[in-house]
């Protein structure tokens, strides 16, 4: 990795001729002048708007109607330092991307009240300045990190008027009237609004934007389907290299899936869980540094995030050898039956909690049947005794965040009612820890989860990840076909 051009000696020791350029000491006037000329005009014209531009406009209109007469500020966020002078890859804040379609760092959407509505403006970094040397001397200049769109280009792509974000903080400091900001993404913007906002009012804005994402529009449903389709191909990739993973570690599985995510999407939607053997009993095993052994199970929980930032979230528990053992199949079938019951409960008008309750009942019945917990089943469910081995909720909303709509009110989410256009996961599991002395030894170290992404439709539901087999015999046949 190249290092930025910096003076090799303190400024006071540099030749006077080289210090005439005050912005960039250590750069001669001749070189600074040379770098300002001889560049072709690369402005782009006639650019097409983003495919989701009409949808983002409708979302902004709904936001405007919810908060009339108030200035609304929604930042994209800034680069975050990984170490020393390197940064993490940037991922725009969900609220900002949802309302604009833009994904560039430092961007800020502002809705200024005007009449009965608002005027939306997106504030962005303009093209690197070739006059002052920023484009080649700054670590974030175009010759270092790539070309940015000009403000005029951004307006064509996003369908929103664009201004220079470097002037926004001063504008906000001088602003009058009620203001709300989405917090936690841009400290500089928040500082400019310190005396104008309250945590309670800002939280209302965040809650609204979280709940607004619950029902997906046609564009979003299409993106979620793309994410699931790419994810299915990523799972196929993993099955094809299980022999190589056995010679290395869970990291081979992680890297294999990541390749598919980067080729067909933006990234993985969350840290992939590539849990082999007893690691499958750890719900969020993302270290992925353990061995992959024939005879064990692989719990793979992973999702591709599309280039528009919609993610899948799918789990399959696969026999590394290609065939389940008797005890593995027994546990797997119980989880499959629980998931079947949960998926059947997903329909418009149903309570959000219904699919969880349906899945938990099946698992409780099996645990009683196996003698692992004393019945009757109603007693087990009332006391939550099954949770020693089921551990987590059976699903969550899905969208631009893997745990989407997380800031929604309880009455609008977990105590709410399912509507067409909602998308959620159904993911029951059974986890028998390796050190759990309350279960027979043959159960210990086995973890099984099956997860699919379910869209609520007008007449029931649609499994967006249905291309991946779930039933045990089908899983074995699928794996055999991929490895022949």
Tab-separated table of C-alpha atoms in Angstrom:
chain	number	residue	atom	x	y	z
A	1	UNK	CA	0.000	0.000	0.000
A	2	UNK	CA	1.398	3.384	-1.026
A	3	UNK	CA	1.946	6.083	1.530
A	4	UNK	CA	0.736	9.658	1.176
A	5	UNK	CA	3.283	12.211	-0.008
A	6	UNK	CA	4.526	14.112	3.031
A	7	UNK	CA	7.556	16.260	3.748
A	8	UNK	CA	10.612	14.267	4.799
A	9	UNK	CA	11.958	17.093	6.920
A	10	UNK	CA	10.302	19.631	9.231
A	11	UNK	CA	8.912	22.651	7.418
A	12	UNK	CA	11.412	25.008	8.967
A	13	UNK	CA	14.273	22.962	7.454
A	14	UNK	CA	12.805	22.865	3.929
A	15	UNK	CA	14.101	25.172	1.225
A	16	UNK	CA	12.250	28.470	1.097
A	17	UNK	CA	11.219	27.806	-2.514
A	18	UNK	CA	9.343	24.685	-1.454
A	19	UNK	CA	7.508	26.437	1.331
A	20	UNK	CA	5.739	28.991	-0.856
A	21	UNK	CA	2.901	26.500	-1.371
A	22	UNK	CA	1.258	26.959	2.012
A	23	UNK	CA	-1.335	24.223	1.654
A	24	UNK	CA	1.120	21.434	1.012
A	25	UNK	CA	4.577	22.170	2.427
A	26	UNK	CA	7.249	20.008	0.872
A	27	UNK	CA	5.780	20.328	-2.622
A	28	UNK	CA	7.620	22.674	-4.958
A	29	UNK	CA	5.737	25.493	-6.657
A	30	UNK	CA	6.715	24.028	-10.033
A	31	UNK	CA	5.218	20.606	-9.243
A	32	UNK	CA	2.128	22.121	-7.632
A	33	UNK	CA	1.549	24.267	-10.729
A	34	UNK	CA	2.189	21.346	-13.067
A	35	UNK	CA	-0.459	19.213	-11.345
A	36	UNK	CA	-3.165	21.831	-11.903
A	37	UNK	CA	-3.045	21.680	-15.701
A	38	UNK	CA	-3.307	19.223	-18.540
A	39	UNK	CA	-6.334	17.287	-17.342
A	40	UNK	CA	-9.257	16.410	-19.631
A	41	UNK	CA	-12.838	17.318	-18.767
A	42	UNK	CA	-14.387	14.090	-17.446
A	43	UNK	CA	-17.809	15.406	-16.451
A	44	UNK	CA	-20.491	12.812	-17.199
A	45	UNK	CA	-23.775	13.776	-18.837
A	46	UNK	CA	-27.073	12.050	-19.523
A	47	UNK	CA	-26.786	9.701	-16.555
A	48	UNK	CA	-29.732	7.478	-15.714
A	49	UNK	CA	-31.461	7.736	-12.372
A	50	UNK	CA	-31.098	4.858	-9.918
A	51	UNK	CA	-33.698	2.105	-10.427
A	52	UNK	CA	-35.106	2.841	-6.975
A	53	UNK	CA	-35.264	6.639	-7.445
A	54	UNK	CA	-39.068	6.720	-7.658
A	55	UNK	CA	-39.289	4.625	-4.488
A	56	UNK	CA	-36.837	6.799	-2.536
A	57	UNK	CA	-38.855	9.868	-3.583
A	58	UNK	CA	-42.029	8.252	-2.230
A	59	UNK	CA	-40.260	7.433	1.029
A	60	UNK	CA	-39.128	11.042	1.409
A	61	UNK	CA	-42.673	12.233	0.733
A	62	UNK	CA	-44.014	9.982	3.492
A	63	UNK	CA	-41.320	11.259	5.853
A	64	UNK	CA	-42.217	14.838	4.984
A	65	UNK	CA	-45.867	14.213	5.759
A	66	UNK	CA	-44.999	12.711	9.133
A	67	UNK	CA	-42.962	15.709	10.353
A	68	UNK	CA	-44.463	18.854	8.782
A	69	UNK	CA	-42.711	22.145	9.406
A	70	UNK	CA	-39.532	20.541	10.791
A	71	UNK	CA	-36.021	20.412	9.362
A	72	UNK	CA	-34.940	16.747	9.093
A	73	UNK	CA	-31.267	15.749	8.897
A	74	UNK	CA	-30.241	12.208	7.921
A	75	UNK	CA	-26.473	11.544	7.618
A	76	UNK	CA	-24.750	8.715	5.758
A	77	UNK	CA	-21.875	8.547	8.239
A	78	UNK	CA	-18.118	8.923	7.949
A	79	UNK	CA	-15.167	6.652	7.357
A	80	UNK	CA	-14.000	4.808	10.463
A	81	UNK	CA	-10.363	4.143	11.219
A	82	UNK	CA	-9.356	0.504	11.237
A	83	UNK	CA	-5.780	1.084	12.288
A	84	UNK	CA	-3.388	4.003	12.007
A	85	UNK	CA	-4.020	5.485	8.528
A	86	UNK	CA	-6.320	2.821	7.091
A	87	UNK	CA	-10.101	2.778	7.190
A	88	UNK	CA	-12.813	0.164	7.219
A	89	UNK	CA	-14.816	-0.226	4.032
A	90	UNK	CA	-17.630	2.290	4.184
A	91	UNK	CA	-21.251	1.200	4.520
A	92	UNK	CA	-23.803	4.006	4.424
A	93	UNK	CA	-26.268	4.328	7.289
A	94	UNK	CA	-29.431	2.419	6.479
A	95	UNK	CA	-31.753	5.402	7.014
A	96	UNK	CA	-29.747	7.538	4.572
A	97	UNK	CA	-29.493	4.851	1.889
A	98	UNK	CA	-33.195	4.032	2.279
A	99	UNK	CA	-34.177	7.643	1.576
A	100	UNK	CA	-31.647	8.480	-1.149
A	101	UNK	CA	-30.166	5.352	-2.735
A	102	UNK	CA	-26.752	6.979	-2.260
A	103	UNK	CA	-23.938	5.132	-0.516
A	104	UNK	CA	-21.096	7.654	-0.297
A	105	UNK	CA	-19.391	8.655	2.931
A	106	UNK	CA	-20.042	12.066	4.485
A	107	UNK	CA	-23.329	12.496	2.620
A	108	UNK	CA	-26.230	14.149	4.446
A	109	UNK	CA	-29.870	14.356	3.372
A	110	UNK	CA	-31.672	17.454	4.587
A	111	UNK	CA	-35.405	18.057	4.272
A	112	UNK	CA	-36.071	21.772	4.616
A	113	UNK	CA	-39.683	22.714	5.482
A	114	UNK	CA	-41.372	24.714	2.751
A	115	UNK	CA	-45.079	25.402	2.538
A	116	UNK	CA	-47.027	22.260	3.264
A	117	UNK	CA	-44.044	19.994	2.668
A	118	UNK	CA	-40.279	19.929	2.377
A	119	UNK	CA	-37.536	20.527	-0.138
A	120	UNK	CA	-35.013	17.674	-0.103
A	121	UNK	CA	-31.333	18.340	-0.719
A	122	UNK	CA	-28.488	15.853	-0.566
A	123	UNK	CA	-25.191	17.299	0.645
A	124	UNK	CA	-22.145	15.508	-0.740
A	125	UNK	CA	-18.440	15.865	-1.248
A	126	UNK	CA	-17.915	17.335	-4.738
A	127	UNK	CA	-15.215	16.220	-7.163
A	128	UNK	CA	-11.668	16.563	-5.868
A	129	UNK	CA	-10.326	20.074	-6.427
A	130	UNK	CA	-7.555	20.096	-9.038
A	131	UNK	CA	-6.690	23.703	-8.321
A	132	UNK	CA	-5.465	23.267	-4.748
A	133	UNK	CA	-3.859	19.832	-5.068
A	134	UNK	CA	-6.398	17.968	-2.930
A	135	UNK	CA	-7.009	15.380	-5.659
A	136	UNK	CA	-3.454	14.014	-5.497
A	137	UNK	CA	-2.122	15.033	-2.100
A	138	UNK	CA	-5.020	14.238	0.198
A	139	UNK	CA	-5.397	10.641	1.309
A	140	UNK	CA	-9.058	10.872	0.249
A	141	UNK	CA	-8.294	12.578	-3.042
A	142	UNK	CA	-9.376	11.008	-6.313
A	143	UNK	CA	-5.950	9.717	-7.303
A	144	UNK	CA	-5.848	7.791	-4.020
A	145	UNK	CA	-9.359	6.412	-3.586
A	146	UNK	CA	-11.056	6.923	-6.950
A	147	UNK	CA	-13.300	9.377	-8.720
A	148	UNK	CA	-16.337	10.852	-6.997
A	149	UNK	CA	-19.419	12.002	-8.815
A	150	UNK	CA	-19.749	15.718	-9.280
A	151	UNK	CA	-22.737	17.377	-7.660
A	152	UNK	CA	-24.394	17.729	-11.066
A	153	UNK	CA	-23.867	14.026	-11.744
A	154	UNK	CA	-25.260	13.093	-8.338
A	155	UNK	CA	-28.403	15.110	-9.038
A	156	UNK	CA	-29.007	13.094	-12.216
A	157	UNK	CA	-28.453	9.758	-10.496
A	158	UNK	CA	-30.349	10.390	-7.268
A	159	UNK	CA	-33.047	12.735	-8.535
A	160	UNK	CA	-32.315	15.144	-5.666
A	161	UNK	CA	-30.682	18.602	-5.744
A	162	UNK	CA	-27.088	18.335	-4.474
A	163	UNK	CA	-24.868	20.791	-2.615
A	164	UNK	CA	-21.389	20.805	-1.127
A	165	UNK	CA	-21.521	19.058	2.266
A	166	UNK	CA	-18.509	21.010	3.511
A	167	UNK	CA	-20.772	24.056	3.867
A	168	UNK	CA	-23.576	22.251	5.664
A	169	UNK	CA	-22.371	22.469	9.267
A	170	UNK	CA	-22.264	26.275	9.139
A	171	UNK	CA	-25.708	26.355	7.542
A	172	UNK	CA	-27.151	24.141	10.265
A	173	UNK	CA	-25.630	26.254	13.029
A	174	UNK	CA	-27.507	29.259	11.666
A	175	UNK	CA	-30.757	27.383	11.126
A	176	UNK	CA	-33.880	28.320	13.043
A	177	UNK	CA	-37.006	26.360	13.794
A	178	UNK	CA	-37.465	22.745	14.924
A	179	UNK	CA	-34.833	20.246	13.816
A	180	UNK	CA	-34.481	16.473	14.077
A	181	UNK	CA	-31.375	14.417	13.256
A	182	UNK	CA	-30.658	10.691	13.009
A	183	UNK	CA	-27.924	10.285	15.601
A	184	UNK	CA	-24.900	8.044	15.797
A	185	UNK	CA	-23.523	8.485	12.279
A	186	UNK	CA	-21.887	11.918	11.925
A	187	UNK	CA	-20.456	13.613	15.008
A	188	UNK	CA	-19.711	16.840	13.121
A	189	UNK	CA	-23.297	17.286	11.992
A	190	UNK	CA	-24.588	16.476	15.466
A	191	UNK	CA	-22.221	19.030	16.991
A	192	UNK	CA	-23.584	21.702	14.660
A	193	UNK	CA	-27.081	20.956	15.977
A	194	UNK	CA	-26.240	20.602	19.674
A	195	UNK	CA	-28.455	23.471	20.830
A	196	UNK	CA	-31.293	22.737	18.406
A	197	UNK	CA	-32.236	19.085	18.983
A	198	UNK	CA	-33.354	16.818	21.802
A	199	UNK	CA	-32.764	13.110	22.245
A	200	UNK	CA	-36.486	12.431	22.578
A	201	UNK	CA	-37.411	14.184	19.337
A	202	UNK	CA	-34.522	12.597	17.462
A	203	UNK	CA	-35.556	9.182	18.708
A	204	UNK	CA	-39.027	9.719	17.257
A	205	UNK	CA	-37.438	10.268	13.846
A	206	UNK	CA	-35.343	7.102	14.147
A	207	UNK	CA	-38.359	5.063	15.263
A	208	UNK	CA	-40.440	6.325	12.350
A	209	UNK	CA	-37.746	5.420	9.816
A	210	UNK	CA	-37.403	1.976	11.386
A	211	UNK	CA	-41.124	1.257	11.235
A	212	UNK	CA	-41.420	2.667	7.708
A	213	UNK	CA	-39.163	-0.135	6.463
A	214	UNK	CA	-41.416	-2.906	7.785
A	215	UNK	CA	-43.510	-3.211	4.616
A	216	UNK	CA	-41.339	-3.612	1.533
A	217	UNK	CA	-42.175	-2.107	-1.851
A	218	UNK	CA	-41.755	-3.943	-5.167
A	219	UNK	CA	-38.160	-2.821	-5.595
A	220	UNK	CA	-37.187	-4.012	-2.141
A	221	UNK	CA	-38.837	-7.405	-2.617
A	222	UNK	CA	-36.920	-7.845	-5.855
A	223	UNK	CA	-33.647	-7.006	-4.125
A	224	UNK	CA	-34.353	-9.429	-1.284
A	225	UNK	CA	-35.029	-12.144	-3.842
A	226	UNK	CA	-31.714	-11.348	-5.560
A	227	UNK	CA	-29.966	-11.588	-2.196
A	228	UNK	CA	-31.517	-14.989	-1.501
A	229	UNK	CA	-30.665	-16.293	-4.965
A	230	UNK	CA	-27.025	-15.244	-4.619
A	231	UNK	CA	-26.936	-16.707	-1.125
A	232	UNK	CA	-28.167	-20.047	-2.455
A	233	UNK	CA	-25.323	-20.064	-4.964
A	234	UNK	CA	-22.915	-19.243	-2.138
A	235	UNK	CA	-24.138	-22.283	-0.196
A	236	UNK	CA	-23.607	-24.434	-3.276
A	237	UNK	CA	-20.067	-23.075	-3.537
A	238	UNK	CA	-19.408	-24.156	0.049
A	239	UNK	CA	-20.715	-27.693	-0.449
A	240	UNK	CA	-18.430	-28.103	-3.467
A	241	UNK	CA	-15.311	-27.315	-1.415
A	242	UNK	CA	-16.061	-29.139	1.826
A	243	UNK	CA	-13.154	-31.469	1.113
A	244	UNK	CA	-10.789	-28.491	1.002
A	245	UNK	CA	-12.346	-27.054	4.169
A	246	UNK	CA	-11.635	-30.347	5.946
A	247	UNK	CA	-7.980	-29.925	5.000
A	248	UNK	CA	-7.909	-26.373	6.387
A	249	UNK	CA	-10.588	-24.880	8.660
A	250	UNK	CA	-13.898	-23.042	8.912
A	251	UNK	CA	-12.095	-20.082	7.374
A	252	UNK	CA	-12.110	-21.830	4.006
A	253	UNK	CA	-15.895	-21.932	4.208
A	254	UNK	CA	-16.065	-18.287	5.216
A	255	UNK	CA	-13.784	-17.235	2.364
A	256	UNK	CA	-15.659	-19.313	-0.179
A	257	UNK	CA	-18.996	-17.718	0.672
A	258	UNK	CA	-17.439	-14.255	0.827
A	259	UNK	CA	-16.211	-14.625	-2.753
A	260	UNK	CA	-19.788	-15.126	-3.962
A	261	UNK	CA	-20.970	-12.164	-1.898
A	262	UNK	CA	-18.381	-9.838	-3.397
A	263	UNK	CA	-18.817	-11.072	-6.965
A	264	UNK	CA	-22.612	-10.825	-7.015
A	265	UNK	CA	-23.300	-8.250	-4.308
A	266	UNK	CA	-21.795	-5.565	-2.151
A	267	UNK	CA	-20.604	-7.722	0.735
A	268	UNK	CA	-21.887	-10.230	3.237
A	269	UNK	CA	-24.863	-8.809	5.103
A	270	UNK	CA	-23.342	-9.766	8.465
A	271	UNK	CA	-20.454	-11.806	9.788
A	272	UNK	CA	-20.848	-15.321	8.377
A	273	UNK	CA	-21.340	-18.075	10.945
A	274	UNK	CA	-19.383	-21.105	9.687
A	275	UNK	CA	-19.733	-23.353	12.708
A	276	UNK	CA	-18.556	-26.941	12.454
A	277	UNK	CA	-18.979	-29.606	15.127
A	278	UNK	CA	-19.624	-28.260	18.646
A	279	UNK	CA	-19.140	-24.678	17.434
A	280	UNK	CA	-22.672	-24.991	16.019
A	281	UNK	CA	-23.995	-24.706	19.575
A	282	UNK	CA	-22.615	-21.142	19.810
A	283	UNK	CA	-25.296	-18.924	18.311
A	284	UNK	CA	-23.027	-16.300	16.785
A	285	UNK	CA	-19.837	-18.228	16.117
A	286	UNK	CA	-17.993	-15.824	13.792
A	287	UNK	CA	-14.398	-16.685	14.727
A	288	UNK	CA	-14.545	-19.390	12.073
A	289	UNK	CA	-11.138	-20.767	12.992
A	290	UNK	CA	-12.038	-24.313	13.991
A	291	UNK	CA	-11.583	-27.658	12.246
A	292	UNK	CA	-14.062	-29.126	9.763
A	293	UNK	CA	-14.362	-32.871	10.325
A	294	UNK	CA	-16.222	-35.588	8.484
A	295	UNK	CA	-18.978	-36.974	10.679
A	296	UNK	CA	-19.755	-33.585	12.227
A	297	UNK	CA	-22.398	-31.075	11.217
A	298	UNK	CA	-21.720	-27.688	9.644
A	299	UNK	CA	-24.087	-24.906	10.664
A	300	UNK	CA	-23.724	-22.254	7.959
A	301	UNK	CA	-25.589	-19.007	8.644
A	302	UNK	CA	-24.760	-16.483	5.945
A	303	UNK	CA	-26.291	-13.930	3.594
A	304	UNK	CA	-25.288	-11.942	0.536
A	305	UNK	CA	-25.929	-8.192	0.688
A	306	UNK	CA	-26.904	-6.774	-2.702
A	307	UNK	CA	-25.287	-3.689	-4.213
A	308	UNK	CA	-28.342	-1.776	-2.970
A	309	UNK	CA	-27.728	-3.022	0.602
A	310	UNK	CA	-30.558	-5.549	1.001
A	311	UNK	CA	-29.435	-8.734	2.706
A	312	UNK	CA	-30.496	-12.339	2.854
A	313	UNK	CA	-30.187	-14.340	6.095
A	314	UNK	CA	-30.216	-18.094	5.550
A	315	UNK	CA	-29.063	-21.053	7.638
A	316	UNK	CA	-28.576	-24.660	6.705
A	317	UNK	CA	-27.117	-27.377	8.935
A	318	UNK	CA	-25.269	-29.779	6.678
A	319	UNK	CA	-23.640	-33.182	7.289
A	320	UNK	CA	-19.999	-32.670	6.378
A	321	UNK	CA	-19.751	-36.290	5.233
A	322	UNK	CA	-22.842	-35.867	3.067
A	323	UNK	CA	-25.132	-37.991	5.251
A	324	UNK	CA	-26.670	-37.395	8.672
A	325	UNK	CA	-26.049	-39.869	11.450
A	326	UNK	CA	-29.097	-41.293	13.206
A	327	UNK	CA	-28.924	-38.878	16.151
A	328	UNK	CA	-28.143	-35.918	13.884
A	329	UNK	CA	-31.162	-36.695	11.728
A	330	UNK	CA	-33.377	-37.109	14.785
A	331	UNK	CA	-32.497	-33.613	15.992
A	332	UNK	CA	-32.531	-32.155	12.478
A	333	UNK	CA	-36.004	-33.517	11.761
A	334	UNK	CA	-37.338	-31.965	14.953
A	335	UNK	CA	-36.028	-28.560	13.915
A	336	UNK	CA	-37.386	-29.041	10.381
A	337	UNK	CA	-40.843	-29.839	11.732
A	338	UNK	CA	-40.663	-26.787	13.994
A	339	UNK	CA	-39.733	-24.589	11.058
A	340	UNK	CA	-42.566	-26.018	8.970
A	341	UNK	CA	-45.000	-25.095	11.731
A	342	UNK	CA	-43.501	-21.628	12.005
A	343	UNK	CA	-43.625	-20.917	8.271
A	344	UNK	CA	-47.263	-22.088	8.132
A	345	UNK	CA	-48.110	-19.470	10.772
A	346	UNK	CA	-46.761	-16.593	8.641
A	347	UNK	CA	-49.741	-14.959	6.905
A	348	UNK	CA	-51.466	-11.590	6.764
A	349	UNK	CA	-53.499	-10.826	9.845
A	350	UNK	CA	-51.535	-13.225	12.037
A	351	UNK	CA	-49.843	-11.930	15.142
A	352	UNK	CA	-46.095	-11.480	14.735
A	353	UNK	CA	-45.474	-13.815	17.674
A	354	UNK	CA	-47.540	-16.659	16.180
A	355	UNK	CA	-44.722	-18.212	14.150
A	356	UNK	CA	-42.419	-18.223	17.166
A	357	UNK	CA	-45.053	-19.852	19.350
A	358	UNK	CA	-45.803	-22.496	16.714
A	359	UNK	CA	-42.138	-23.440	16.351
A	360	UNK	CA	-41.491	-23.486	20.081
A	361	UNK	CA	-44.446	-25.805	20.677
A	362	UNK	CA	-43.058	-28.411	18.275
A	363	UNK	CA	-39.621	-28.264	19.866
A	364	UNK	CA	-41.101	-28.518	23.368
A	365	UNK	CA	-43.108	-31.568	22.293
A	366	UNK	CA	-39.969	-33.295	21.031
A	367	UNK	CA	-37.987	-32.502	24.160
A	368	UNK	CA	-40.742	-33.994	26.291
A	369	UNK	CA	-40.986	-37.006	23.972
A	370	UNK	CA	-37.229	-37.584	24.276
A	371	UNK	CA	-37.397	-37.378	28.056
A	372	UNK	CA	-35.104	-34.356	28.267
A	373	UNK	CA	-37.674	-32.269	30.131
A	374	UNK	CA	-40.697	-33.230	32.191
A	375	UNK	CA	-44.084	-32.518	30.627
A	376	UNK	CA	-46.789	-31.772	30.006
A	377	UNK	CA	-45.947	-29.535	27.053
A	378	UNK	CA	-48.143	-26.674	28.331
A	379	UNK	CA	-46.137	-26.628	31.558
A	380	UNK	CA	-42.865	-26.579	29.622
A	381	UNK	CA	-44.003	-23.658	27.480
A	382	UNK	CA	-45.453	-21.719	30.411
A	383	UNK	CA	-42.181	-21.970	32.316
A	384	UNK	CA	-40.009	-21.602	29.216
A	385	UNK	CA	-38.095	-24.777	30.094
A	386	UNK	CA	-37.414	-25.577	26.436
A	387	UNK	CA	-35.265	-22.477	26.177
A	388	UNK	CA	-32.277	-24.272	27.702
A	389	UNK	CA	-31.916	-25.870	24.267
A	390	UNK	CA	-33.796	-23.502	21.928
A	391	UNK	CA	-32.147	-20.339	23.318
A	392	UNK	CA	-33.294	-17.636	20.876
A	393	UNK	CA	-36.344	-16.149	19.241
A	394	UNK	CA	-37.546	-17.850	16.083
A	395	UNK	CA	-37.016	-14.945	13.716
A	396	UNK	CA	-36.818	-11.237	12.991
A	397	UNK	CA	-37.632	-8.668	10.340
A	398	UNK	CA	-35.283	-8.585	7.364
A	399	UNK	CA	-34.337	-5.868	4.888
A	400	UNK	CA	-31.474	-3.394	4.605
A	401	UNK	CA	-30.382	-4.496	8.063
A	402	UNK	CA	-30.178	-8.167	8.868
A	403	UNK	CA	-32.159	-7.373	12.028
A	404	UNK	CA	-34.305	-4.799	10.302
A	405	UNK	CA	-36.704	-2.345	11.944
A	406	UNK	CA	-34.821	-2.763	15.228
A	407	UNK	CA	-35.837	0.656	16.569
A	408	UNK	CA	-39.546	0.049	16.007
A	409	UNK	CA	-41.924	0.251	18.949
A	410	UNK	CA	-42.880	-3.033	20.593
A	411	UNK	CA	-46.535	-2.539	19.687
A	412	UNK	CA	-45.603	-2.060	16.026
A	413	UNK	CA	-43.205	-4.998	15.863
A	414	UNK	CA	-43.240	-8.017	18.189
A	415	UNK	CA	-46.744	-7.217	19.439
A	416	UNK	CA	-47.914	-6.236	15.976
A	417	UNK	CA	-49.755	-7.928	13.125
A	418	UNK	CA	-48.238	-9.267	9.921
A	419	UNK	CA	-49.029	-7.427	6.684
A	420	UNK	CA	-48.343	-8.236	3.023
A	421	UNK	CA	-44.897	-6.953	2.092
A	422	UNK	CA	-43.270	-7.737	5.415
A	423	UNK	CA	-40.241	-10.010	5.230
A	424	UNK	CA	-38.990	-12.032	8.182
A	425	UNK	CA	-36.838	-15.008	9.011
A	426	UNK	CA	-38.135	-18.255	10.462
A	427	UNK	CA	-35.190	-19.971	12.161
A	428	UNK	CA	-35.851	-22.415	15.005
A	429	UNK	CA	-32.923	-24.332	16.445
A	430	UNK	CA	-31.846	-26.901	19.004
A	431	UNK	CA	-28.453	-26.595	20.681
A	432	UNK	CA	-26.995	-29.220	22.987
A	433	UNK	CA	-23.833	-27.847	24.538
A	434	UNK	CA	-20.802	-30.104	24.729
A	435	UNK	CA	-20.748	-29.763	28.533
A	436	UNK	CA	-24.506	-30.211	29.126
A	437	UNK	CA	-24.771	-33.094	31.591
A	438	UNK	CA	-28.592	-32.993	31.555
A	439	UNK	CA	-28.763	-34.699	28.147
A	440	UNK	CA	-27.420	-38.062	26.963
A	441	UNK	CA	-23.841	-37.965	25.729
A	442	UNK	CA	-24.860	-38.650	22.123
A	443	UNK	CA	-26.703	-35.287	22.010
A	444	UNK	CA	-23.795	-33.214	23.292
A	445	UNK	CA	-22.029	-30.935	20.850
A	446	UNK	CA	-24.836	-31.024	18.276
A	447	UNK	CA	-26.381	-27.751	17.123
A	448	UNK	CA	-29.015	-27.481	14.399
A	449	UNK	CA	-30.681	-24.391	12.952
A	450	UNK	CA	-32.708	-24.056	9.742
A	451	UNK	CA	-33.511	-20.545	8.552
A	452	UNK	CA	-35.379	-19.126	5.590
A	453	UNK	CA	-36.487	-15.681	4.480
A	454	UNK	CA	-40.279	-15.503	4.300
A	455	UNK	CA	-42.271	-12.794	2.525
A	456	UNK	CA	-45.820	-12.166	3.719
A	457	UNK	CA	-48.136	-12.178	0.683
A	458	UNK	CA	-51.801	-11.319	0.197
A	459	UNK	CA	-52.820	-14.961	0.563
A	460	UNK	CA	-50.113	-16.403	2.805
A	461	UNK	CA	-46.359	-16.361	2.341
A	462	UNK	CA	-43.541	-17.011	-0.111
A	463	UNK	CA	-40.214	-18.551	0.834
A	464	UNK	CA	-37.605	-16.385	-0.900
A	465	UNK	CA	-34.842	-18.890	-0.121
A	466	UNK	CA	-36.805	-21.981	-1.174
A	467	UNK	CA	-34.236	-22.932	-3.823
A	468	UNK	CA	-32.092	-24.373	-1.018
A	469	UNK	CA	-33.387	-27.781	0.150
A	470	UNK	CA	-34.459	-28.164	3.782
A	471	UNK	CA	-35.783	-31.688	4.295
A	472	UNK	CA	-33.008	-34.091	5.367
A	473	UNK	CA	-33.253	-36.508	2.401
A	474	UNK	CA	-33.337	-33.582	-0.027
A	475	UNK	CA	-30.282	-32.027	1.610
A	476	UNK	CA	-28.318	-35.257	1.241
A	477	UNK	CA	-29.358	-35.658	-2.409
A	478	UNK	CA	-28.477	-32.020	-3.139
A	479	UNK	CA	-25.038	-32.381	-1.581
A	480	UNK	CA	-24.384	-35.618	-3.455
A	481	UNK	CA	-25.287	-34.004	-6.783
A	482	UNK	CA	-22.923	-31.095	-6.113
A	483	UNK	CA	-19.962	-33.274	-5.137
A	484	UNK	CA	-20.238	-36.051	-7.731
